[in-house]
Each structure stands twice: as C-alpha cells, then as structure tokens.
C-alpha cells in the first residue's frame, strides 16, 4: 500500500519471525533466514489472513482483513525504500485477484 501500514510478508529484525500486517499484526515464526529457498503464500479476505510456507499452514488470523480505510495504491516487491530492501532473490511472483482455498495454497507452495 502507499501507506506504511499494509505489509504482506516482511522481516523487520533479521530473525526467523516474519510478519503480516494490515492494521493488526500476525507473526509467522520458524521461517529460515539463511538463504533456504521457500515457497510462500499470503492470502487475505474478509474472513481473515493465512500464510502457507512450503505446503504447510504456518499461521492464520481471522482479525487481519482488508481495510477499506487503507489506500491500496502501490505494490513494492523486495522493499519500500533504500533502507528496507530484500536481501535475497525472488524467483517468481504469482498474483490471484481472488482468495484461493487453503488446499489450493497448500498445493501451490508444496
């Protein structure tokens, strides 16, 4: 988002705790930070947010939903500024304009 409060998957402290944030926070722990390749999905809908990592549901939170008050006017991939850039590689990104089922997300990240 163009505002600083909507982030889909980010690491803020160089630890193995990753986060999803859209007004409320959700932590996804146990994600390797040592260059291990990952397949990750983040899905958000009015019924909540889920994160799948390598075919496993890593976290779910029914409180994190799209918020009409937040302006979704930008998509930054790999970072939002010169001080918050990704330290790694993104092989591919897939965007789906609808919420996939958890079974579909699990299969896509396996």
mmCIF file of C-alpha atoms in Angstrom:
data_model
loop_
_atom_site.group_PDB
_atom_site.id
_atom_site.type_symbol
_atom_site.label_atom_id
_atom_site.label_comp_id
_atom_site.label_asym_id
_atom_site.label_seq_id
_atom_site.Cartn_x
_atom_site.Cartn_y
_atom_site.Cartn_z
ATOM 1 C CA UNK A 1 0.000 0.000 0.000
ATOM 2 C CA UNK A 2 1.063 3.574 -0.439
ATOM 3 C CA UNK A 3 0.618 3.974 3.305
ATOM 4 C CA UNK A 4 3.186 2.339 5.528
ATOM 5 C CA UNK A 5 0.709 0.161 7.396
ATOM 6 C CA UNK A 6 -0.002 -2.647 4.935
ATOM 7 C CA UNK A 7 2.686 -5.282 4.532
ATOM 8 C CA UNK A 8 2.103 -8.817 3.355
ATOM 9 C CA UNK A 9 5.271 -10.686 4.279
ATOM 10 C CA UNK A 10 8.270 -8.979 5.801
ATOM 11 C CA UNK A 11 11.075 -9.453 8.286
ATOM 12 C CA UNK A 12 11.798 -6.417 10.393
ATOM 13 C CA UNK A 13 14.528 -7.661 12.713
ATOM 14 C CA UNK A 14 16.711 -10.167 10.868
ATOM 15 C CA UNK A 15 15.263 -13.028 12.926
ATOM 16 C CA UNK A 16 13.226 -16.096 11.981
ATOM 17 C CA UNK A 17 9.990 -14.237 12.797
ATOM 18 C CA UNK A 18 8.228 -12.897 9.715
ATOM 19 C CA UNK A 19 5.109 -10.753 9.813
ATOM 20 C CA UNK A 20 1.874 -9.937 8.054
ATOM 21 C CA UNK A 21 0.398 -6.582 8.963
ATOM 22 C CA UNK A 22 -2.708 -4.719 7.917
ATOM 23 C CA UNK A 23 -3.673 -2.688 10.939
ATOM 24 C CA UNK A 24 -3.198 -5.744 13.179
ATOM 25 C CA UNK A 25 -0.091 -7.917 13.366
ATOM 26 C CA UNK A 26 0.457 -11.612 12.748
ATOM 27 C CA UNK A 27 3.834 -13.307 13.259
ATOM 28 C CA UNK A 28 4.983 -16.322 11.265
ATOM 29 C CA UNK A 29 7.823 -17.981 13.195
ATOM 30 C CA UNK A 30 10.297 -20.625 12.156
ATOM 31 C CA UNK A 31 10.932 -19.298 8.652
ATOM 32 C CA UNK A 32 14.596 -19.875 7.705
ATOM 33 C CA UNK A 33 16.676 -16.779 7.096
ATOM 34 C CA UNK A 34 19.877 -18.426 5.837
ATOM 35 C CA UNK A 35 19.152 -18.473 2.127
ATOM 36 C CA UNK A 36 16.987 -21.592 2.167
ATOM 37 C CA UNK A 37 14.556 -21.422 -0.783
ATOM 38 C CA UNK A 38 10.910 -21.052 0.286
ATOM 39 C CA UNK A 39 7.520 -21.158 -1.356
ATOM 40 C CA UNK A 40 5.233 -18.763 0.492
ATOM 41 C CA UNK A 41 1.623 -17.712 0.017
ATOM 42 C CA UNK A 42 -0.222 -14.943 1.807
ATOM 43 C CA UNK A 43 -3.983 -14.785 1.332
ATOM 44 C CA UNK A 44 -6.270 -12.097 2.679
ATOM 45 C CA UNK A 45 -10.052 -11.878 2.597
ATOM 46 C CA UNK A 46 -12.909 -10.634 4.753
ATOM 47 C CA UNK A 47 -12.670 -13.875 6.746
ATOM 48 C CA UNK A 48 -9.015 -13.343 7.657
ATOM 49 C CA UNK A 49 -5.447 -13.933 6.538
ATOM 50 C CA UNK A 50 -3.440 -17.125 6.109
ATOM 51 C CA UNK A 51 0.220 -17.794 5.403
ATOM 52 C CA UNK A 52 1.415 -21.086 3.903
ATOM 53 C CA UNK A 53 5.134 -21.909 3.830
ATOM 54 C CA UNK A 54 6.367 -24.910 1.840
ATOM 55 C CA UNK A 55 2.986 -26.613 1.764
ATOM 56 C CA UNK A 56 2.111 -26.087 5.425
ATOM 57 C CA UNK A 57 -0.296 -23.623 7.020
ATOM 58 C CA UNK A 58 2.157 -21.542 9.041
ATOM 59 C CA UNK A 59 -0.259 -19.017 10.508
ATOM 60 C CA UNK A 60 -3.863 -17.842 10.359
ATOM 61 C CA UNK A 61 -5.606 -14.855 11.872
ATOM 62 C CA UNK A 62 -9.290 -14.049 11.392
ATOM 63 C CA UNK A 63 -8.762 -10.478 12.654
ATOM 64 C CA UNK A 64 -6.493 -9.374 9.804
ATOM 65 C CA UNK A 65 -8.754 -8.411 6.900
ATOM 66 C CA UNK A 66 -8.590 -5.858 4.086
ATOM 67 C CA UNK A 67 -9.423 -2.476 5.485
ATOM 68 C CA UNK A 68 -11.306 -0.005 3.326
ATOM 69 C CA UNK A 69 -9.636 2.909 5.134
ATOM 70 C CA UNK A 70 -6.188 1.880 3.900
ATOM 71 C CA UNK A 71 -5.305 3.089 0.422
ATOM 72 C CA UNK A 72 -4.073 0.173 -1.687
ATOM 73 C CA UNK A 73 -2.360 2.225 -4.345
ATOM 74 C CA UNK A 74 1.150 0.756 -4.576
ATOM 75 C CA UNK A 75 2.879 -2.601 -4.619
ATOM 76 C CA UNK A 76 6.531 -2.712 -3.617
ATOM 77 C CA UNK A 77 8.317 -6.001 -4.189
ATOM 78 C CA UNK A 78 11.504 -6.583 -2.247
ATOM 79 C CA UNK A 79 11.310 -3.395 -0.191
ATOM 80 C CA UNK A 80 9.724 0.010 0.123
ATOM 81 C CA UNK A 81 12.829 2.183 0.362
ATOM 82 C CA UNK A 82 16.597 2.101 0.083
ATOM 83 C CA UNK A 83 16.843 1.020 3.727
ATOM 84 C CA UNK A 84 14.259 -1.794 3.679
ATOM 85 C CA UNK A 85 15.221 -3.771 0.605
ATOM 86 C CA UNK A 86 15.141 -7.542 0.250
ATOM 87 C CA UNK A 87 18.440 -9.286 0.838
ATOM 88 C CA UNK A 88 17.873 -12.258 -1.419
ATOM 89 C CA UNK A 89 16.217 -13.338 -4.647
ATOM 90 C CA UNK A 90 12.626 -13.697 -5.768
ATOM 91 C CA UNK A 91 12.329 -16.401 -8.409
ATOM 92 C CA UNK A 92 8.692 -15.726 -9.237
ATOM 93 C CA UNK A 93 5.570 -13.997 -8.004
ATOM 94 C CA UNK A 94 2.016 -15.070 -8.754
ATOM 95 C CA UNK A 95 -0.954 -12.844 -8.045
ATOM 96 C CA UNK A 96 -4.526 -14.104 -7.956
ATOM 97 C CA UNK A 97 -7.317 -11.492 -7.860
ATOM 98 C CA UNK A 98 -9.462 -13.786 -5.717
ATOM 99 C CA UNK A 99 -8.898 -15.681 -2.481
ATOM 100 C CA UNK A 100 -7.747 -19.212 -3.232
ATOM 101 C CA UNK A 101 -8.741 -22.029 -0.885
ATOM 102 C CA UNK A 102 -6.282 -23.245 1.723
ATOM 103 C CA UNK A 103 -5.982 -26.532 -0.201
ATOM 104 C CA UNK A 104 -5.035 -24.626 -3.365
ATOM 105 C CA UNK A 105 -2.488 -22.519 -1.451
ATOM 106 C CA UNK A 106 -1.023 -25.614 0.161
ATOM 107 C CA UNK A 107 -0.617 -27.239 -3.249
ATOM 108 C CA UNK A 108 0.945 -24.108 -4.785
ATOM 109 C CA UNK A 109 3.559 -23.911 -2.029
ATOM 110 C CA UNK A 110 4.477 -27.601 -1.959
#
